[in-house]
JSON list of C-alpha atoms in Angstrom, two decimals:
[
{"chain": "A", "resi": 1, "resn": "ALA", "atom": "CA", "xyz": [-12.92, -12.18, -8.53]},
{"chain": "A", "resi": 2, "resn": "GLN", "atom": "CA", "xyz": [-10.61, -10.53, -6.06]},
{"chain": "A", "resi": 3, "resn": "ARG", "atom": "CA", "xyz": [-11.99, -8.44, -3.24]},
{"chain": "A", "resi": 4, "resn": "VAL", "atom": "CA", "xyz": [-10.58, -6.54, -0.28]},
{"chain": "A", "resi": 5, "resn": "THR", "atom": "CA", "xyz": [-12.64, -5.65, 2.77]},
{"chain": "A", "resi": 6, "resn": "GLN", "atom": "CA", "xyz": [-11.74, -3.11, 5.43]},
{"chain": "A", "resi": 7, "resn": "PRO", "atom": "CA", "xyz": [-14.66, -3.17, 7.84]},
{"chain": "A", "resi": 8, "resn": "GLU", "atom": "CA", "xyz": [-13.84, -0.01, 9.77]},
{"chain": "A", "resi": 9, "resn": "LYS", "atom": "CA", "xyz": [-14.19, 3.41, 8.17]},
{"chain": "A", "resi": 10, "resn": "LEU", "atom": "CA", "xyz": [-12.79, 5.16, 11.24]},
{"chain": "A", "resi": 11, "resn": "LEU", "atom": "CA", "xyz": [-10.65, 3.93, 14.10]},
{"chain": "A", "resi": 12, "resn": "SER", "atom": "CA", "xyz": [-9.92, 6.24, 17.02]},
{"chain": "A", "resi": 13, "resn": "VAL", "atom": "CA", "xyz": [-7.33, 5.30, 19.62]},
{"chain": "A", "resi": 14, "resn": "PHE", "atom": "CA", "xyz": [-5.44, 7.14, 22.30]},
{"chain": "A", "resi": 15, "resn": "LYS", "atom": "CA", "xyz": [-1.75, 7.82, 21.96]},
{"chain": "A", "resi": 16, "resn": "GLY", "atom": "CA", "xyz": [0.20, 4.88, 23.31]},
{"chain": "A", "resi": 17, "resn": "ALA", "atom": "CA", "xyz": [-2.65, 2.40, 22.82]},
{"chain": "A", "resi": 18, "resn": "PRO", "atom": "CA", "xyz": [-2.31, -0.60, 20.49]},
{"chain": "A", "resi": 19, "resn": "VAL", "atom": "CA", "xyz": [-3.66, -0.34, 16.96]},
{"chain": "A", "resi": 20, "resn": "GLU", "atom": "CA", "xyz": [-5.13, -3.00, 14.72]},
{"chain": "A", "resi": 21, "resn": "LEU", "atom": "CA", "xyz": [-6.49, -2.12, 11.31]},
{"chain": "A", "resi": 22, "resn": "LYS", "atom": "CA", "xyz": [-8.41, -5.02, 9.82]},
{"chain": "A", "resi": 23, "resn": "CYS", "atom": "CA", "xyz": [-8.13, -6.29, 6.26]},
{"chain": "A", "resi": 24, "resn": "ASN", "atom": "CA", "xyz": [-9.76, -9.38, 4.79]},
{"chain": "A", "resi": 25, "resn": "TYR", "atom": "CA", "xyz": [-9.44, -10.53, 1.23]},
{"chain": "A", "resi": 26, "resn": "SER", "atom": "CA", "xyz": [-11.01, -13.01, -1.12]},
{"chain": "A", "resi": 27, "resn": "TYR", "atom": "CA", "xyz": [-8.96, -14.56, -3.86]},
{"chain": "A", "resi": 28, "resn": "SER", "atom": "CA", "xyz": [-8.59, -18.15, -4.91]},
{"chain": "A", "resi": 29, "resn": "GLY", "atom": "CA", "xyz": [-4.91, -18.00, -5.82]},
{"chain": "A", "resi": 30, "resn": "SER", "atom": "CA", "xyz": [-1.77, -16.94, -3.99]},
{"chain": "A", "resi": 31, "resn": "PRO", "atom": "CA", "xyz": [-2.27, -13.36, -2.80]},
{"chain": "A", "resi": 32, "resn": "GLU", "atom": "CA", "xyz": [0.20, -10.50, -2.81]},
{"chain": "A", "resi": 33, "resn": "LEU", "atom": "CA", "xyz": [-0.86, -8.04, -0.17]},
{"chain": "A", "resi": 34, "resn": "PHE", "atom": "CA", "xyz": [0.16, -4.50, 0.66]},
{"chain": "A", "resi": 35, "resn": "TRP", "atom": "CA", "xyz": [-0.67, -1.72, 3.06]},
{"chain": "A", "resi": 36, "resn": "TYR", "atom": "CA", "xyz": [-0.60, 1.84, 1.73]},
{"chain": "A", "resi": 37, "resn": "VAL", "atom": "CA", "xyz": [-0.87, 5.03, 3.77]},
{"chain": "A", "resi": 38, "resn": "GLN", "atom": "CA", "xyz": [-1.98, 8.53, 2.85]},
{"chain": "A", "resi": 39, "resn": "TYR", "atom": "CA", "xyz": [-1.07, 11.32, 5.24]},
{"chain": "A", "resi": 40, "resn": "SER", "atom": "CA", "xyz": [-2.96, 14.59, 5.05]},
{"chain": "A", "resi": 41, "resn": "ARG", "atom": "CA", "xyz": [-2.24, 16.41, 1.78]},
{"chain": "A", "resi": 42, "resn": "GLN", "atom": "CA", "xyz": [0.31, 13.82, 0.67]},
{"chain": "A", "resi": 43, "resn": "ARG", "atom": "CA", "xyz": [0.29, 11.21, -2.02]},
{"chain": "A", "resi": 44, "resn": "LEU", "atom": "CA", "xyz": [-0.54, 7.59, -1.37]},
{"chain": "A", "resi": 45, "resn": "GLN", "atom": "CA", "xyz": [2.58, 5.63, -0.52]},
{"chain": "A", "resi": 46, "resn": "LEU", "atom": "CA", "xyz": [3.56, 2.10, 0.32]},
{"chain": "A", "resi": 47, "resn": "LEU", "atom": "CA", "xyz": [3.74, 1.26, 4.02]},
{"chain": "A", "resi": 48, "resn": "LEU", "atom": "CA", "xyz": [4.60, -2.41, 3.86]},
{"chain": "A", "resi": 49, "resn": "ARG", "atom": "CA", "xyz": [4.18, -5.59, 1.82]},
{"chain": "A", "resi": 50, "resn": "HIS", "atom": "CA", "xyz": [3.54, -9.08, 3.11]},
{"chain": "A", "resi": 51, "resn": "ILE", "atom": "CA", "xyz": [6.35, -10.76, 1.26]},
{"chain": "A", "resi": 52, "resn": "SER", "atom": "CA", "xyz": [8.99, -8.64, 2.98]},
{"chain": "A", "resi": 53, "resn": "ARG", "atom": "CA", "xyz": [7.80, -9.44, 6.48]},
{"chain": "A", "resi": 54, "resn": "GLU", "atom": "CA", "xyz": [9.14, -6.07, 7.50]},
{"chain": "A", "resi": 55, "resn": "SER", "atom": "CA", "xyz": [8.30, -3.58, 10.22]},
{"chain": "A", "resi": 56, "resn": "ILE", "atom": "CA", "xyz": [7.90, -0.01, 9.02]},
{"chain": "A", "resi": 57, "resn": "LYS", "atom": "CA", "xyz": [7.35, 2.86, 11.48]},
{"chain": "A", "resi": 58, "resn": "GLY", "atom": "CA", "xyz": [6.54, 0.21, 14.09]},
{"chain": "A", "resi": 59, "resn": "PHE", "atom": "CA", "xyz": [3.78, -1.35, 11.98]},
{"chain": "A", "resi": 60, "resn": "THR", "atom": "CA", "xyz": [3.66, -5.03, 11.11]},
{"chain": "A", "resi": 61, "resn": "ALA", "atom": "CA", "xyz": [1.19, -7.17, 9.19]},
{"chain": "A", "resi": 62, "resn": "ASP", "atom": "CA", "xyz": [1.00, -10.93, 8.99]},
{"chain": "A", "resi": 63, "resn": "LEU", "atom": "CA", "xyz": [-0.71, -12.81, 6.22]},
{"chain": "A", "resi": 64, "resn": "ASN", "atom": "CA", "xyz": [-3.10, -15.41, 7.61]},
{"chain": "A", "resi": 65, "resn": "LYS", "atom": "CA", "xyz": [-4.20, -17.56, 4.70]},
{"chain": "A", "resi": 66, "resn": "GLY", "atom": "CA", "xyz": [-6.57, -19.62, 6.85]},
{"chain": "A", "resi": 67, "resn": "GLU", "atom": "CA", "xyz": [-8.52, -16.54, 7.87]},
{"chain": "A", "resi": 68, "resn": "THR", "atom": "CA", "xyz": [-7.76, -14.68, 4.60]},
{"chain": "A", "resi": 69, "resn": "SER", "atom": "CA", "xyz": [-6.63, -11.70, 6.61]},
{"chain": "A", "resi": 70, "resn": "PHE", "atom": "CA", "xyz": [-3.76, -9.23, 6.54]},
{"chain": "A", "resi": 71, "resn": "HIS", "atom": "CA", "xyz": [-4.34, -7.04, 9.59]},
{"chain": "A", "resi": 72, "resn": "LEU", "atom": "CA", "xyz": [-2.05, -4.10, 10.29]},
{"chain": "A", "resi": 73, "resn": "LYS", "atom": "CA", "xyz": [-0.80, -3.75, 13.86]},
{"chain": "A", "resi": 74, "resn": "LYS", "atom": "CA", "xyz": [1.24, -1.40, 15.97]},
{"chain": "A", "resi": 75, "resn": "PRO", "atom": "CA", "xyz": [1.77, -1.85, 19.70]},
{"chain": "A", "resi": 76, "resn": "PHE", "atom": "CA", "xyz": [1.85, 1.85, 20.64]},
{"chain": "A", "resi": 77, "resn": "ALA", "atom": "CA", "xyz": [0.09, 4.45, 18.50]},
{"chain": "A", "resi": 78, "resn": "GLN", "atom": "CA", "xyz": [1.73, 7.82, 17.86]},
{"chain": "A", "resi": 79, "resn": "GLU", "atom": "CA", "xyz": [0.00, 11.05, 16.83]},
{"chain": "A", "resi": 80, "resn": "GLU", "atom": "CA", "xyz": [1.91, 11.05, 13.54]},
{"chain": "A", "resi": 81, "resn": "ASP", "atom": "CA", "xyz": [0.23, 7.75, 12.65]},
{"chain": "A", "resi": 82, "resn": "SER", "atom": "CA", "xyz": [-3.03, 9.58, 12.02]},
{"chain": "A", "resi": 83, "resn": "ALA", "atom": "CA", "xyz": [-3.78, 8.97, 8.33]},
{"chain": "A", "resi": 84, "resn": "MET", "atom": "CA", "xyz": [-5.85, 6.96, 5.87]},
{"chain": "A", "resi": 85, "resn": "TYR", "atom": "CA", "xyz": [-4.75, 3.35, 5.52]},
{"chain": "A", "resi": 86, "resn": "TYR", "atom": "CA", "xyz": [-5.57, 1.17, 2.54]},
{"chain": "A", "resi": 87, "resn": "CYS", "atom": "CA", "xyz": [-5.12, -2.55, 2.15]},
{"chain": "A", "resi": 88, "resn": "ALA", "atom": "CA", "xyz": [-4.43, -3.75, -1.39]},
{"chain": "A", "resi": 89, "resn": "LEU", "atom": "CA", "xyz": [-4.40, -7.11, -3.17]},
{"chain": "A", "resi": 90, "resn": "ARG", "atom": "CA", "xyz": [-2.41, -7.71, -6.34]},
{"chain": "A", "resi": 91, "resn": "VAL", "atom": "CA", "xyz": [-3.04, -10.44, -8.85]},
{"chain": "A", "resi": 92, "resn": "SER", "atom": "CA", "xyz": [-0.25, -11.07, -11.34]},
{"chain": "A", "resi": 93, "resn": "SER", "atom": "CA", "xyz": [-0.07, -13.29, -14.37]},
{"chain": "A", "resi": 94, "resn": "GLY", "atom": "CA", "xyz": [3.03, -12.88, -16.50]},
{"chain": "A", "resi": 95, "resn": "GLY", "atom": "CA", "xyz": [3.29, -9.14, -16.99]},
{"chain": "A", "resi": 96, "resn": "TYR", "atom": "CA", "xyz": [-0.39, -8.56, -16.30]},
{"chain": "A", "resi": 97, "resn": "GLN", "atom": "CA", "xyz": [-1.21, -6.99, -12.95]},
{"chain": "A", "resi": 98, "resn": "LYS", "atom": "CA", "xyz": [-4.47, -5.98, -11.35]},
{"chain": "A", "resi": 99, "resn": "VAL", "atom": "CA", "xyz": [-4.42, -4.24, -7.97]},
{"chain": "A", "resi": 100, "resn": "THR", "atom": "CA", "xyz": [-7.59, -3.89, -5.93]},
{"chain": "A", "resi": 101, "resn": "PHE", "atom": "CA", "xyz": [-7.91, -1.67, -2.87]},
{"chain": "A", "resi": 102, "resn": "GLY", "atom": "CA", "xyz": [-10.17, -1.74, 0.13]},
{"chain": "A", "resi": 103, "resn": "THR", "atom": "CA", "xyz": [-12.34, 1.18, 1.12]},
{"chain": "A", "resi": 104, "resn": "GLY", "atom": "CA", "xyz": [-9.76, 2.44, 3.60]},
{"chain": "A", "resi": 105, "resn": "THR", "atom": "CA", "xyz": [-9.68, 3.08, 7.32]},
{"chain": "A", "resi": 106, "resn": "LYS", "atom": "CA", "xyz": [-9.04, 6.48, 8.80]},
{"chain": "A", "resi": 107, "resn": "LEU", "atom": "CA", "xyz": [-6.87, 6.18, 11.87]},
{"chain": "A", "resi": 108, "resn": "GLN", "atom": "CA", "xyz": [-7.21, 8.99, 14.36]},
{"chain": "A", "resi": 109, "resn": "VAL", "atom": "CA", "xyz": [-4.75, 9.02, 17.25]},
{"chain": "A", "resi": 110, "resn": "ILE", "atom": "CA", "xyz": [-6.00, 11.12, 20.14]},
{"chain": "A", "resi": 111, "resn": "PRO", "atom": "CA", "xyz": [-3.31, 12.93, 22.14]},
{"chain": "B", "resi": 1, "resn": "ASP", "atom": "CA", "xyz": [13.19, 7.76, -7.11]},
{"chain": "B", "resi": 2, "resn": "VAL", "atom": "CA", "xyz": [10.11, 6.98, -9.17]},
{"chain": "B", "resi": 3, "resn": "LYS", "atom": "CA", "xyz": [8.13, 9.95, -10.29]},
{"chain": "B", "resi": 4, "resn": "VAL", "atom": "CA", "xyz": [4.52, 9.76, -11.41]},
{"chain": "B", "resi": 5, "resn": "THR", "atom": "CA", "xyz": [3.26, 13.08, -12.66]},
{"chain": "B", "resi": 6, "resn": "GLN", "atom": "CA", "xyz": [-0.35, 13.98, -13.27]},
{"chain": "B", "resi": 7, "resn": "SER", "atom": "CA", "xyz": [-0.82, 16.97, -15.51]},
{"chain": "B", "resi": 8, "resn": "SER", "atom": "CA", "xyz": [-3.29, 18.88, -13.34]},
{"chain": "B", "resi": 9, "resn": "ARG", "atom": "CA", "xyz": [-3.91, 19.08, -9.59]},
{"chain": "B", "resi": 10, "resn": "TYR", "atom": "CA", "xyz": [-7.32, 20.72, -10.04]},
{"chain": "B", "resi": 11, "resn": "LEU", "atom": "CA", "xyz": [-9.63, 20.73, -13.04]},
{"chain": "B", "resi": 12, "resn": "VAL", "atom": "CA", "xyz": [-13.11, 22.15, -13.53]},
{"chain": "B", "resi": 13, "resn": "LYS", "atom": "CA", "xyz": [-15.16, 21.12, -16.54]},
{"chain": "B", "resi": 14, "resn": "ARG", "atom": "CA", "xyz": [-18.74, 21.26, -17.69]},
{"chain": "B", "resi": 15, "resn": "THR", "atom": "CA", "xyz": [-21.23, 18.47, -18.19]},
{"chain": "B", "resi": 16, "resn": "GLY", "atom": "CA", "xyz": [-20.92, 16.94, -21.63]},
{"chain": "B", "resi": 17, "resn": "GLU", "atom": "CA", "xyz": [-17.33, 18.02, -22.22]},
{"chain": "B", "resi": 18, "resn": "LYS", "atom": "CA", "xyz": [-14.66, 15.56, -23.27]},
{"chain": "B", "resi": 19, "resn": "VAL", "atom": "CA", "xyz": [-12.01, 15.53, -20.56]},
{"chain": "B", "resi": 20, "resn": "PHE", "atom": "CA", "xyz": [-8.43, 14.27, -20.74]},
{"chain": "B", "resi": 21, "resn": "LEU", "atom": "CA", "xyz": [-6.39, 13.40, -17.66]},
{"chain": "B", "resi": 22, "resn": "GLU", "atom": "CA", "xyz": [-2.73, 12.77, -18.34]},
{"chain": "B", "resi": 23, "resn": "CYS", "atom": "CA", "xyz": [-0.23, 10.73, -16.39]},
{"chain": "B", "resi": 24, "resn": "VAL", "atom": "CA", "xyz": [3.49, 10.29, -17.05]},
{"chain": "B", "resi": 25, "resn": "GLN", "atom": "CA", "xyz": [5.98, 8.07, -15.24]},
{"chain": "B", "resi": 26, "resn": "ASP", "atom": "CA", "xyz": [9.74, 8.17, -15.58]},
{"chain": "B", "resi": 27, "resn": "MET", "atom": "CA", "xyz": [10.79, 4.67, -14.51]},
{"chain": "B", "resi": 28, "resn": "ASP", "atom": "CA", "xyz": [10.05, 2.65, -17.65]},
{"chain": "B", "resi": 29, "resn": "HIS", "atom": "CA", "xyz": [7.26, 0.82, -15.84]},
{"chain": "B", "resi": 30, "resn": "GLU", "atom": "CA", "xyz": [5.16, -1.63, -17.81]},
{"chain": "B", "resi": 31, "resn": "ASN", "atom": "CA", "xyz": [2.04, -1.32, -15.70]},
{"chain": "B", "resi": 32, "resn": "MET", "atom": "CA", "xyz": [-0.06, 1.78, -15.24]},
{"chain": "B", "resi": 33, "resn": "PHE", "atom": "CA", "xyz": [-3.39, 2.29, -13.50]},
{"chain": "B", "resi": 34, "resn": "TRP", "atom": "CA", "xyz": [-6.18, 4.81, -13.11]},
{"chain": "B", "resi": 35, "resn": "TYR", "atom": "CA", "xyz": [-8.26, 4.93, -9.93]},
{"chain": "B", "resi": 36, "resn": "ARG", "atom": "CA", "xyz": [-10.87, 7.24, -8.58]},
{"chain": "B", "resi": 37, "resn": "GLN", "atom": "CA", "xyz": [-10.87, 7.97, -4.87]},
{"chain": "B", "resi": 38, "resn": "ASP", "atom": "CA", "xyz": [-14.14, 8.83, -3.14]},
{"chain": "B", "resi": 39, "resn": "PRO", "atom": "CA", "xyz": [-14.84, 9.16, 0.60]},
{"chain": "B", "resi": 40, "resn": "GLY", "atom": "CA", "xyz": [-16.18, 5.92, 2.00]},
{"chain": "B", "resi": 41, "resn": "LEU", "atom": "CA", "xyz": [-15.52, 4.06, -1.25]},
{"chain": "B", "resi": 42, "resn": "GLY", "atom": "CA", "xyz": [-11.74, 3.98, -1.20]},
{"chain": "B", "resi": 43, "resn": "LEU", "atom": "CA", "xyz": [-9.83, 3.55, -4.45]},
{"chain": "B", "resi": 44, "resn": "ARG", "atom": "CA", "xyz": [-11.75, 1.98, -7.29]},
{"chain": "B", "resi": 45, "resn": "LEU", "atom": "CA", "xyz": [-9.93, 0.76, -10.35]},
{"chain": "B", "resi": 46, "resn": "ILE", "atom": "CA", "xyz": [-11.13, 2.28, -13.61]},
{"chain": "B", "resi": 47, "resn": "TYR", "atom": "CA", "xyz": [-8.68, 0.94, -16.19]},
{"chain": "B", "resi": 48, "resn": "PHE", "atom": "CA", "xyz": [-5.18, -0.46, -16.26]},
{"chain": "B", "resi": 49, "resn": "SER", "atom": "CA", "xyz": [-2.55, -1.18, -18.84]},
{"chain": "B", "resi": 50, "resn": "TYR", "atom": "CA", "xyz": [0.29, -3.70, -18.84]},
{"chain": "B", "resi": 51, "resn": "ASP", "atom": "CA", "xyz": [1.98, -2.64, -22.07]},
{"chain": "B", "resi": 52, "resn": "VAL", "atom": "CA", "xyz": [1.84, -0.05, -24.81]},
{"chain": "B", "resi": 53, "resn": "LYS", "atom": "CA", "xyz": [-1.53, -0.10, -26.57]},
{"chain": "B", "resi": 54, "resn": "MET", "atom": "CA", "xyz": [-2.79, -2.73, -24.14]},
{"chain": "B", "resi": 55, "resn": "LYS", "atom": "CA", "xyz": [-5.63, -1.90, -21.78]},
{"chain": "B", "resi": 56, "resn": "GLU", "atom": "CA", "xyz": [-7.93, -3.75, -19.45]},
{"chain": "B", "resi": 57, "resn": "LYS", "atom": "CA", "xyz": [-11.15, -2.70, -17.79]},
{"chain": "B", "resi": 58, "resn": "GLY", "atom": "CA", "xyz": [-11.07, -2.35, -14.06]},
{"chain": "B", "resi": 59, "resn": "ASP", "atom": "CA", "xyz": [-14.07, -2.46, -11.77]},
{"chain": "B", "resi": 60, "resn": "ILE", "atom": "CA", "xyz": [-15.80, 0.77, -12.87]},
{"chain": "B", "resi": 61, "resn": "PRO", "atom": "CA", "xyz": [-14.91, 1.47, -16.53]},
{"chain": "B", "resi": 62, "resn": "GLU", "atom": "CA", "xyz": [-18.30, 2.86, -17.60]},
{"chain": "B", "resi": 63, "resn": "GLY", "atom": "CA", "xyz": [-18.07, 6.39, -18.94]},
{"chain": "B", "resi": 64, "resn": "TYR", "atom": "CA", "xyz": [-14.28, 6.24, -19.28]},
{"chain": "B", "resi": 65, "resn": "SER", "atom": "CA", "xyz": [-11.72, 5.20, -21.84]},
{"chain": "B", "resi": 66, "resn": "VAL", "atom": "CA", "xyz": [-7.92, 5.17, -21.84]},
{"chain": "B", "resi": 67, "resn": "SER", "atom": "CA", "xyz": [-5.03, 5.52, -24.19]},
{"chain": "B", "resi": 68, "resn": "ARG", "atom": "CA", "xyz": [-1.49, 4.17, -23.93]},
{"chain": "B", "resi": 69, "resn": "GLU", "atom": "CA", "xyz": [0.42, 5.13, -27.07]},
{"chain": "B", "resi": 70, "resn": "LYS", "atom": "CA", "xyz": [3.77, 5.42, -25.31]},
{"chain": "B", "resi": 71, "resn": "LYS", "atom": "CA", "xyz": [5.11, 3.42, -22.43]},
{"chain": "B", "resi": 72, "resn": "GLU", "atom": "CA", "xyz": [5.54, 6.40, -20.13]},
{"chain": "B", "resi": 73, "resn": "ARG", "atom": "CA", "xyz": [2.12, 7.97, -20.69]},
{"chain": "B", "resi": 74, "resn": "PHE", "atom": "CA", "xyz": [-1.34, 6.76, -19.73]},
{"chain": "B", "resi": 75, "resn": "SER", "atom": "CA", "xyz": [-4.33, 8.97, -20.45]},
{"chain": "B", "resi": 76, "resn": "LEU", "atom": "CA", "xyz": [-7.78, 8.75, -18.97]},
{"chain": "B", "resi": 77, "resn": "ILE", "atom": "CA", "xyz": [-10.62, 10.11, -21.09]},
{"chain": "B", "resi": 78, "resn": "LEU", "atom": "CA", "xyz": [-14.09, 11.06, -19.98]},
{"chain": "B", "resi": 79, "resn": "GLU", "atom": "CA", "xyz": [-16.00, 10.89, -23.25]},
{"chain": "B", "resi": 80, "resn": "SER", "atom": "CA", "xyz": [-18.89, 13.05, -22.06]},
{"chain": "B", "resi": 81, "resn": "ALA", "atom": "CA", "xyz": [-18.38, 14.27, -18.52]},
{"chain": "B", "resi": 82, "resn": "SER", "atom": "CA", "xyz": [-21.18, 13.95, -16.02]},
{"chain": "B", "resi": 83, "resn": "THR", "atom": "CA", "xyz": [-21.55, 15.30, -12.50]},
{"chain": "B", "resi": 84, "resn": "ASN", "atom": "CA", "xyz": [-21.17, 11.83, -10.96]},
{"chain": "B", "resi": 85, "resn": "GLN", "atom": "CA", "xyz": [-17.63, 11.78, -12.30]},
{"chain": "B", "resi": 86, "resn": "THR", "atom": "CA", "xyz": [-16.63, 14.55, -9.93]},
{"chain": "B", "resi": 87, "resn": "SER", "atom": "CA", "xyz": [-13.88, 12.89, -7.92]},
{"chain": "B", "resi": 88, "resn": "MET", "atom": "CA", "xyz": [-10.19, 12.64, -7.11]},
{"chain": "B", "resi": 89, "resn": "TYR", "atom": "CA", "xyz": [-8.38, 10.68, -9.81]},
{"chain": "B", "resi": 90, "resn": "LEU", "atom": "CA", "xyz": [-5.16, 8.86, -9.01]},
{"chain": "B", "resi": 91, "resn": "CYS", "atom": "CA", "xyz": [-2.66, 7.45, -11.46]},
{"chain": "B", "resi": 92, "resn": "ALA", "atom": "CA", "xyz": [-0.17, 4.74, -10.45]},
{"chain": "B", "resi": 93, "resn": "SER", "atom": "CA", "xyz": [2.58, 2.72, -12.06]},
{"chain": "B", "resi": 94, "resn": "THR", "atom": "CA", "xyz": [4.60, -0.37, -11.23]},
{"chain": "B", "resi": 95, "resn": "GLY", "atom": "CA", "xyz": [7.17, -2.62, -12.83]},
{"chain": "B", "resi": 96, "resn": "ASP", "atom": "CA", "xyz": [6.63, -6.07, -14.23]},
{"chain": "B", "resi": 97, "resn": "GLY", "atom": "CA", "xyz": [5.73, -7.72, -10.94]},
{"chain": "B", "resi": 98, "resn": "ARG", "atom": "CA", "xyz": [8.97, -9.50, -10.26]},
{"chain": "B", "resi": 99, "resn": "GLY", "atom": "CA", "xyz": [10.31, -8.73, -6.81]},
{"chain": "B", "resi": 100, "resn": "ASN", "atom": "CA", "xyz": [6.95, -7.71, -5.48]},
{"chain": "B", "resi": 101, "resn": "GLN", "atom": "CA", "xyz": [7.29, -4.10, -6.55]},
{"chain": "B", "resi": 102, "resn": "PRO", "atom": "CA", "xyz": [4.74, -1.70, -5.09]},
{"chain": "B", "resi": 103, "resn": "GLN", "atom": "CA", "xyz": [2.70, 0.87, -6.97]},
{"chain": "B", "resi": 104, "resn": "HIS", "atom": "CA", "xyz": [3.90, 4.45, -7.14]},
{"chain": "B", "resi": 105, "resn": "PHE", "atom": "CA", "xyz": [1.20, 7.11, -7.15]},
{"chain": "B", "resi": 106, "resn": "GLY", "atom": "CA", "xyz": [0.85, 10.59, -8.52]},
{"chain": "B", "resi": 107, "resn": "ASP", "atom": "CA", "xyz": [-0.47, 13.51, -6.50]},
{"chain": "B", "resi": 108, "resn": "GLY", "atom": "CA", "xyz": [-3.94, 13.13, -7.94]},
{"chain": "B", "resi": 109, "resn": "THR", "atom": "CA", "xyz": [-6.24, 15.32, -10.02]},
{"chain": "B", "resi": 110, "resn": "ARG", "atom": "CA", "xyz": [-9.29, 16.72, -8.30]},
{"chain": "B", "resi": 111, "resn": "LEU", "atom": "CA", "xyz": [-11.87, 16.95, -11.06]},
{"chain": "B", "resi": 112, "resn": "SER", "atom": "CA", "xyz": [-15.10, 18.89, -10.67]},
{"chain": "B", "resi": 113, "resn": "ILE", "atom": "CA", "xyz": [-17.84, 18.55, -13.26]},
{"chain": "B", "resi": 114, "resn": "LEU", "atom": "CA", "xyz": [-20.36, 21.39, -13.17]}
]
């Protein structure tokens, strides 16, 4: 069974400090991993996906299969980064998809 | 731009009522999902569907059922609402998985069961 673990419910950092939001997963196959973000009073939206190896709003995430991790990082936090962040794991087989989310981490950037 | 529309932003119902939550997407997506979002518990998958009339149980299906009669519409049904089903309900859709497409979410329905 697939599982996503986000160990921190709340992460508080000062503006300009580095950020690392942790995500660990368990899945025996090849994982597809995503980070989603939910700003206050907005809908959940994609932040980035592992396969794209992209940097969005200064955030990056590297898939580490050895450690089964997909941590989200940003070198310098901004106040507008304050939000809920969810890590998600997708399992696909043909057209069948199941997406499982972690419990989320609330990032609070202190001015 | 993909649009996922949930029929109600807020809904108040009574214990024992049958409750319908509707979700419509406009991008011809094969896959649709229902989650509930609770503080400290994140998003938990209730049911999902990968084609018309096809449905699969998620991680917490008890007390819920779903209907997918048309590709664009995915309904969540609370057969007999109970107070522990008070929650925020999120609907999402995605394509067939090729190209690593993300999920697109609706605004959510905040359901209160009294």
